[in-house]
One Martini backbone bead per residue (centre of mass of N, CA, C, O) as a GRO file, in nm:
protein
  346
    1UNK     BB    1   5.011  -0.299   0.276
    2UNK     BB    2   4.919  -0.605   0.229
    3UNK     BB    3   4.903  -0.813  -0.048
    4UNK     BB    4   4.828  -1.059  -0.223
    5UNK     BB    5   5.093  -1.145  -0.303
    6UNK     BB    6   5.212  -1.165  -0.039
    7UNK     BB    7   5.027  -1.409   0.050
    8UNK     BB    8   5.153  -1.595  -0.173
    9UNK     BB    9   5.435  -1.592  -0.076
   10UNK     BB   10   5.393  -1.701   0.204
   11UNK     BB   11   5.217  -1.953   0.103
   12UNK     BB   12   5.338  -2.081  -0.174
   13UNK     BB   13   5.160  -1.941  -0.387
   14UNK     BB   14   4.941  -1.841  -0.614
   15UNK     BB   15   4.757  -1.580  -0.685
   16UNK     BB   16   4.508  -1.740  -0.762
   17UNK     BB   17   4.498  -1.930  -0.520
   18UNK     BB   18   4.461  -1.723  -0.309
   19UNK     BB   19   4.188  -1.609  -0.425
   20UNK     BB   20   4.028  -1.864  -0.417
   21UNK     BB   21   4.052  -1.890  -0.097
   22UNK     BB   22   3.935  -1.619  -0.009
   23UNK     BB   23   3.657  -1.665  -0.177
   24UNK     BB   24   3.583  -1.993  -0.162
   25UNK     BB   25   3.680  -2.149  -0.380
   26UNK     BB   26   3.750  -2.373  -0.557
   27UNK     BB   27   4.030  -2.613  -0.623
   28UNK     BB   28   4.114  -2.614  -0.283
   29UNK     BB   29   4.278  -2.721  -0.066
   30UNK     BB   30   4.269  -2.738   0.286
   31UNK     BB   31   4.613  -2.685   0.325
   32UNK     BB   32   4.615  -2.427   0.139
   33UNK     BB   33   4.390  -2.262   0.279
   34UNK     BB   34   4.517  -2.261   0.542
   35UNK     BB   35   4.785  -2.105   0.449
   36UNK     BB   36   4.652  -1.862   0.348
   37UNK     BB   37   4.482  -1.780   0.620
   38UNK     BB   38   4.747  -1.744   0.787
   39UNK     BB   39   4.871  -1.519   0.599
   40UNK     BB   40   4.631  -1.313   0.657
   41UNK     BB   41   4.692  -1.287   0.939
   42UNK     BB   42   4.980  -1.228   0.968
   43UNK     BB   43   4.952  -0.963   0.756
   44UNK     BB   44   4.682  -0.823   0.762
   45UNK     BB   45   4.482  -0.878   0.538
   46UNK     BB   46   4.264  -0.680   0.313
   47UNK     BB   47   4.032  -0.714   0.105
   48UNK     BB   48   3.932  -0.586  -0.184
   49UNK     BB   49   3.599  -0.515  -0.253
   50UNK     BB   50   3.595  -0.485  -0.561
   51UNK     BB   51   3.779  -0.713  -0.653
   52UNK     BB   52   3.581  -0.930  -0.500
   53UNK     BB   53   3.339  -0.894  -0.657
   54UNK     BB   54   3.463  -0.961  -0.946
   55UNK     BB   55   3.513  -1.251  -0.866
   56UNK     BB   56   3.235  -1.342  -0.721
   57UNK     BB   57   2.978  -1.155  -0.832
   58UNK     BB   58   2.973  -1.007  -0.540
   59UNK     BB   59   2.875  -0.776  -0.266
   60UNK     BB   60   2.695  -0.790  -0.004
   61UNK     BB   61   2.461  -0.605  -0.111
   62UNK     BB   62   2.199  -0.383  -0.073
   63UNK     BB   63   1.950  -0.198  -0.188
   64UNK     BB   64   1.783   0.131  -0.070
   65UNK     BB   65   1.473   0.276  -0.168
   66UNK     BB   66   1.343   0.600  -0.029
   67UNK     BB   67   1.143   0.879  -0.023
   68UNK     BB   68   1.316   0.878   0.273
   69UNK     BB   69   1.537   0.916   0.565
   70UNK     BB   70   1.336   1.076   0.740
   71UNK     BB   71   1.216   0.957   1.032
   72UNK     BB   72   1.069   0.711   1.201
   73UNK     BB   73   0.962   0.529   0.969
   74UNK     BB   74   1.225   0.497   0.810
   75UNK     BB   75   1.398   0.387   1.031
   76UNK     BB   76   1.238   0.147   1.094
   77UNK     BB   77   1.272   0.012   0.799
   78UNK     BB   78   1.556  -0.008   0.834
   79UNK     BB   79   1.594  -0.178   1.084
   80UNK     BB   80   1.460  -0.427   0.954
   81UNK     BB   81   1.646  -0.480   0.744
   82UNK     BB   82   1.908  -0.508   0.907
   83UNK     BB   83   1.860  -0.744   1.090
   84UNK     BB   84   1.873  -0.933   0.857
   85UNK     BB   85   2.128  -0.854   0.697
   86UNK     BB   86   2.337  -0.899   0.923
   87UNK     BB   87   2.271  -1.204   0.961
   88UNK     BB   88   2.347  -1.230   0.646
   89UNK     BB   89   2.615  -1.046   0.577
   90UNK     BB   90   2.467  -0.785   0.490
   91UNK     BB   91   2.473  -0.479   0.336
   92UNK     BB   92   2.387  -0.133   0.308
   93UNK     BB   93   2.240   0.079   0.035
   94UNK     BB   94   2.140   0.414   0.030
   95UNK     BB   95   1.832   0.582  -0.107
   96UNK     BB   96   1.697   0.878  -0.228
   97UNK     BB   97   1.403   1.043  -0.387
   98UNK     BB   98   1.263   1.332  -0.299
   99UNK     BB   99   0.985   1.299  -0.459
  100UNK     BB  100   1.155   1.225  -0.770
  101UNK     BB  101   1.158   1.096  -1.062
  102UNK     BB  102   1.432   1.150  -1.130
  103UNK     BB  103   1.570   1.052  -0.861
  104UNK     BB  104   1.465   0.758  -0.880
  105UNK     BB  105   1.635   0.703  -1.134
  106UNK     BB  106   1.920   0.797  -1.018
  107UNK     BB  107   1.911   0.580  -0.759
  108UNK     BB  108   1.892   0.304  -0.929
  109UNK     BB  109   2.141   0.346  -1.119
  110UNK     BB  110   2.331   0.354  -0.864
  111UNK     BB  111   2.296   0.048  -0.818
  112UNK     BB  112   2.457  -0.060  -1.050
  113UNK     BB  113   2.700  -0.288  -0.967
  114UNK     BB  114   2.672  -0.270  -0.617
  115UNK     BB  115   2.445  -0.498  -0.602
  116UNK     BB  116   2.230  -0.779  -0.562
  117UNK     BB  117   1.975  -0.609  -0.460
  118UNK     BB  118   1.640  -0.462  -0.422
  119UNK     BB  119   1.472  -0.208  -0.209
  120UNK     BB  120   1.147  -0.070  -0.303
  121UNK     BB  121   0.983   0.271  -0.232
  122UNK     BB  122   0.711   0.388  -0.483
  123UNK     BB  123   0.447   0.566  -0.410
  124UNK     BB  124   0.450   0.776  -0.699
  125UNK     BB  125   0.467   0.541  -0.904
  126UNK     BB  126   0.415   0.411  -1.188
  127UNK     BB  127   0.457   0.086  -1.313
  128UNK     BB  128   0.569   0.176  -1.603
  129UNK     BB  129   0.791   0.362  -1.483
  130UNK     BB  130   0.929   0.168  -1.310
  131UNK     BB  131   1.002  -0.054  -1.518
  132UNK     BB  132   1.210   0.148  -1.687
  133UNK     BB  133   1.418   0.177  -1.411
  134UNK     BB  134   1.447  -0.126  -1.383
  135UNK     BB  135   1.625  -0.431  -1.350
  136UNK     BB  136   1.545  -0.763  -1.460
  137UNK     BB  137   1.840  -0.877  -1.324
  138UNK     BB  138   1.748  -0.785  -1.069
  139UNK     BB  139   1.675  -0.834  -0.762
  140UNK     BB  140   1.331  -0.746  -0.662
  141UNK     BB  141   1.156  -0.575  -0.400
  142UNK     BB  142   0.838  -0.411  -0.272
  143UNK     BB  143   0.754  -0.147  -0.082
  144UNK     BB  144   0.430  -0.053  -0.032
  145UNK     BB  145   0.363  -0.212  -0.323
  146UNK     BB  146   0.116  -0.281  -0.590
  147UNK     BB  147   0.249  -0.417  -0.902
  148UNK     BB  148   0.127  -0.659  -1.063
  149UNK     BB  149   0.234  -0.570  -1.377
  150UNK     BB  150   0.538  -0.663  -1.281
  151UNK     BB  151   0.556  -0.934  -1.116
  152UNK     BB  152   0.641  -0.871  -0.814
  153UNK     BB  153   0.750  -0.874  -0.512
  154UNK     BB  154   0.559  -0.783  -0.203
  155UNK     BB  155   0.500  -0.545   0.064
  156UNK     BB  156   0.200  -0.467   0.240
  157UNK     BB  157  -0.034  -0.252   0.357
  158UNK     BB  158  -0.378  -0.236   0.486
  159UNK     BB  159  -0.480   0.073   0.475
  160UNK     BB  160  -0.785   0.055   0.440
  161UNK     BB  161  -0.866  -0.131   0.687
  162UNK     BB  162  -0.738   0.053   0.896
  163UNK     BB  163  -0.912   0.318   0.852
  164UNK     BB  164  -1.172   0.181   0.885
  165UNK     BB  165  -1.142   0.078   1.183
  166UNK     BB  166  -1.096   0.341   1.307
  167UNK     BB  167  -1.338   0.489   1.231
  168UNK     BB  168  -1.534   0.286   1.375
  169UNK     BB  169  -1.421   0.321   1.657
  170UNK     BB  170  -1.493   0.635   1.687
  171UNK     BB  171  -1.790   0.602   1.648
  172UNK     BB  172  -1.836   0.405   1.873
  173UNK     BB  173  -1.714   0.628   2.094
  174UNK     BB  174  -1.933   0.893   1.971
  175UNK     BB  175  -1.860   1.026   1.732
  176UNK     BB  176  -1.982   1.263   1.483
  177UNK     BB  177  -1.721   1.464   1.410
  178UNK     BB  178  -1.498   1.342   1.168
  179UNK     BB  179  -1.168   1.442   1.082
  180UNK     BB  180  -0.958   1.420   0.815
  181UNK     BB  181  -0.607   1.387   0.761
  182UNK     BB  182  -0.450   1.384   0.489
  183UNK     BB  183  -0.242   1.313   0.257
  184UNK     BB  184  -0.056   1.294  -0.009
  185UNK     BB  185  -0.215   1.255  -0.315
  186UNK     BB  186   0.044   1.084  -0.444
  187UNK     BB  187   0.004   0.906  -0.240
  188UNK     BB  188  -0.102   0.562  -0.167
  189UNK     BB  189  -0.139   0.545   0.139
  190UNK     BB  190  -0.337   0.792   0.162
  191UNK     BB  191  -0.553   0.709  -0.035
  192UNK     BB  192  -0.640   0.449   0.137
  193UNK     BB  193  -0.702   0.598   0.400
  194UNK     BB  194  -0.919   0.771   0.296
  195UNK     BB  195  -1.112   0.556   0.170
  196UNK     BB  196  -1.168   0.417   0.442
  197UNK     BB  197  -1.304   0.650   0.564
  198UNK     BB  198  -1.526   0.722   0.345
  199UNK     BB  199  -1.656   0.447   0.392
  200UNK     BB  200  -1.722   0.436   0.698
  201UNK     BB  201  -1.889   0.699   0.703
  202UNK     BB  202  -2.105   0.601   0.513
  203UNK     BB  203  -2.185   0.300   0.636
  204UNK     BB  204  -2.204   0.413   0.951
  205UNK     BB  205  -2.291   0.761   0.941
  206UNK     BB  206  -2.411   0.840   0.650
  207UNK     BB  207  -2.142   1.021   0.538
  208UNK     BB  208  -2.095   1.154   0.207
  209UNK     BB  209  -1.925   1.433   0.334
  210UNK     BB  210  -1.671   1.458   0.462
  211UNK     BB  211  -1.415   1.587   0.647
  212UNK     BB  212  -1.127   1.698   0.445
  213UNK     BB  213  -0.761   1.792   0.518
  214UNK     BB  214  -0.502   1.856   0.404
  215UNK     BB  215  -0.170   1.685   0.363
  216UNK     BB  216   0.206   1.579   0.436
  217UNK     BB  217   0.288   1.403   0.707
  218UNK     BB  218   0.326   1.666   0.885
  219UNK     BB  219   0.303   1.857   1.170
  220UNK     BB  220   0.199   2.105   1.018
  221UNK     BB  221  -0.065   1.989   0.938
  222UNK     BB  222  -0.187   1.952   1.226
  223UNK     BB  223  -0.139   2.237   1.333
  224UNK     BB  224  -0.365   2.364   1.112
  225UNK     BB  225  -0.615   2.194   1.214
  226UNK     BB  226  -0.604   2.306   1.505
  227UNK     BB  227  -0.668   2.606   1.460
  228UNK     BB  228  -0.949   2.555   1.321
  229UNK     BB  229  -1.073   2.454   1.583
  230UNK     BB  230  -1.006   2.693   1.755
  231UNK     BB  231  -1.153   2.903   1.565
  232UNK     BB  232  -1.425   2.755   1.472
  233UNK     BB  233  -1.414   2.633   1.171
  234UNK     BB  234  -1.409   2.339   1.307
  235UNK     BB  235  -1.616   2.081   1.368
  236UNK     BB  236  -1.507   1.858   1.637
  237UNK     BB  237  -1.461   1.543   1.816
  238UNK     BB  238  -1.273   1.415   1.572
  239UNK     BB  239  -0.921   1.288   1.468
  240UNK     BB  240  -0.792   1.147   1.166
  241UNK     BB  241  -0.485   1.083   1.113
  242UNK     BB  242  -0.274   0.934   0.865
  243UNK     BB  243  -0.052   1.003   1.064
  244UNK     BB  244   0.122   1.070   1.353
  245UNK     BB  245   0.275   1.334   1.293
  246UNK     BB  246  -0.007   1.484   1.259
  247UNK     BB  247  -0.104   1.428   1.546
  248UNK     BB  248   0.095   1.555   1.701
  249UNK     BB  249   0.061   1.845   1.595
  250UNK     BB  250  -0.232   1.864   1.694
  251UNK     BB  251  -0.190   1.823   2.005
  252UNK     BB  252  -0.005   2.054   2.040
  253UNK     BB  253  -0.178   2.285   1.948
  254UNK     BB  254  -0.401   2.226   2.124
  255UNK     BB  255  -0.243   2.257   2.417
  256UNK     BB  256  -0.186   2.554   2.377
  257UNK     BB  257  -0.518   2.613   2.350
  258UNK     BB  258  -0.678   2.439   2.572
  259UNK     BB  259  -0.732   2.168   2.427
  260UNK     BB  260  -0.881   1.870   2.514
  261UNK     BB  261  -0.716   1.531   2.517
  262UNK     BB  262  -1.031   1.369   2.499
  263UNK     BB  263  -1.265   1.584   2.604
  264UNK     BB  264  -1.293   1.742   2.313
  265UNK     BB  265  -1.080   1.586   2.139
  266UNK     BB  266  -1.003   1.329   1.964
  267UNK     BB  267  -0.745   1.111   1.858
  268UNK     BB  268  -0.591   0.992   1.552
  269UNK     BB  269  -0.357   0.743   1.396
  270UNK     BB  270  -0.071   0.609   1.196
  271UNK     BB  271   0.168   0.338   1.262
  272UNK     BB  272   0.328   0.337   1.536
  273UNK     BB  273   0.551   0.529   1.657
  274UNK     BB  274   0.735   0.537   1.926
  275UNK     BB  275   0.605   0.825   2.028
  276UNK     BB  276   0.305   0.736   2.053
  277UNK     BB  277   0.373   0.601   2.366
  278UNK     BB  278   0.500   0.879   2.510
  279UNK     BB  279   0.266   1.023   2.513
  280UNK     BB  280   0.046   1.283   2.692
  281UNK     BB  281  -0.150   1.090   2.588
  282UNK     BB  282  -0.151   0.827   2.432
  283UNK     BB  283  -0.173   0.732   2.092
  284UNK     BB  284  -0.407   0.650   1.887
  285UNK     BB  285  -0.345   0.362   1.665
  286UNK     BB  286  -0.215   0.219   1.377
  287UNK     BB  287  -0.027  -0.098   1.364
  288UNK     BB  288   0.229  -0.187   1.160
  289UNK     BB  289   0.503  -0.265   1.181
  290UNK     BB  290   0.751  -0.129   1.036
  291UNK     BB  291   0.984  -0.320   1.063
  292UNK     BB  292   0.856  -0.569   0.933
  293UNK     BB  293   0.833  -0.459   0.652
  294UNK     BB  294   1.161  -0.451   0.645
  295UNK     BB  295   1.208  -0.770   0.697
  296UNK     BB  296   1.027  -0.903   0.500
  297UNK     BB  297   1.165  -0.781   0.239
  298UNK     BB  298   1.429  -0.910   0.300
  299UNK     BB  299   1.359  -1.205   0.300
  300UNK     BB  300   1.255  -1.205   0.009
  301UNK     BB  301   1.529  -1.127  -0.110
  302UNK     BB  302   1.690  -1.370  -0.032
  303UNK     BB  303   1.541  -1.587  -0.171
  304UNK     BB  304   1.627  -1.472  -0.454
  305UNK     BB  305   1.925  -1.503  -0.409
  306UNK     BB  306   1.898  -1.822  -0.366
  307UNK     BB  307   1.672  -1.891  -0.654
  308UNK     BB  308   1.401  -1.818  -0.605
  309UNK     BB  309   1.068  -1.778  -0.694
  310UNK     BB  310   0.924  -1.450  -0.736
  311UNK     BB  311   0.603  -1.294  -0.721
  312UNK     BB  312   0.301  -1.119  -0.679
  313UNK     BB  313   0.179  -1.388  -0.538
  314UNK     BB  314   0.387  -1.350  -0.276
  315UNK     BB  315   0.290  -1.176  -0.126
  316UNK     BB  316   0.289  -0.945   0.196
  317UNK     BB  317   0.009  -0.868   0.400
  318UNK     BB  318  -0.050  -0.628   0.625
  319UNK     BB  319  -0.225  -0.616   0.947
  320UNK     BB  320  -0.329  -0.392   1.129
  321UNK     BB  321  -0.353  -0.251   1.462
  322UNK     BB  322  -0.546  -0.147   1.718
  323UNK     BB  323  -0.444   0.113   1.950
  324UNK     BB  324  -0.559   0.203   2.264
  325UNK     BB  325  -0.565   0.531   2.395
  326UNK     BB  326  -0.584   0.834   2.565
  327UNK     BB  327  -0.704   1.000   2.298
  328UNK     BB  328  -0.998   0.798   2.320
  329UNK     BB  329  -1.148   0.844   2.559
  330UNK     BB  330  -1.436   0.865   2.691
  331UNK     BB  331  -1.693   1.014   2.650
  332UNK     BB  332  -1.972   1.127   2.773
  333UNK     BB  333  -2.190   0.861   2.752
  334UNK     BB  334  -1.992   0.685   2.576
  335UNK     BB  335  -1.901   0.412   2.435
  336UNK     BB  336  -1.676   0.166   2.460
  337UNK     BB  337  -1.381   0.096   2.300
  338UNK     BB  338  -1.224  -0.122   2.106
  339UNK     BB  339  -0.905  -0.265   2.066
  340UNK     BB  340  -0.990  -0.385   1.826
  341UNK     BB  341  -1.037  -0.346   1.453
  342UNK     BB  342  -1.244  -0.505   1.366
  343UNK     BB  343  -1.440  -0.539   1.110
  344UNK     BB  344  -1.444  -0.609   0.789
  345UNK     BB  345  -1.499  -0.455   0.507
  346UNK     BB  346  -1.779  -0.446   0.251
   0.00000   0.00000   0.00000
């Protein structure tokens, strides 16, 4: 393999001059740069990424730390990030929290010195603990996390508004016994979605103690809820799951038991993962545009890397849209629901 010294010798310049030319630094004339790049091409020279990073003080890499790397939700976020990063000539270095505070700290620490900036989705961490882990000198954008006390830029989904609108739509569709399958208690998204459901039930249906089943965002949680309905332990004419994965598990288990969706039970989810539109019937859900969450965060991080000053006041809040599909078709004699998200809660 050709070395930098070989390139310098071929171009007739010093090693330092060859390095400056390859890294696009100043103090190199156009003819000299052309001679060096011709030598690079002739010798098929590939710069050492680590050495190049030290010279340029840049890695052209962005760190992305998520609670998990598996499932359609996270793959869509990564896809959105990568679309913008690729266009900007940036690479991604992925880290996984695995739902552990210790591993979150380890994942963030592992990024230091290896990335130019950081995208972090820390749904379970308190702001003061997150502050201890983050490097103030490393440009950082938070995903789906409002940590105003840290004064960091963030992109978040209005989960409360989306859940309120979905519950409102189910009630307008004629549902009277709406059950909510919640997400993990420690998850901020899950808590906001549950709060939106509870408030809508209280204000619209005058139900102060709606039925809420525990869940963990997995298909298994939806299957457990379905078994309660099938066994007659849980009267329900509509189920609003806090994410699509649980709704998918619910529908599959109901189908196995011969329960009709939406004839016997209407079902709705949240996120609009790609699978939602391919089910039969299609899943009614709140469309988050998950890839946009990632792409918007990446665009904000690029602004930080270019020297822009961004803080919590620069936050972008994404409003989800209600997508009405076959799992909430009208019950006999019930009014038809609108495909719009409905009025904002007050």
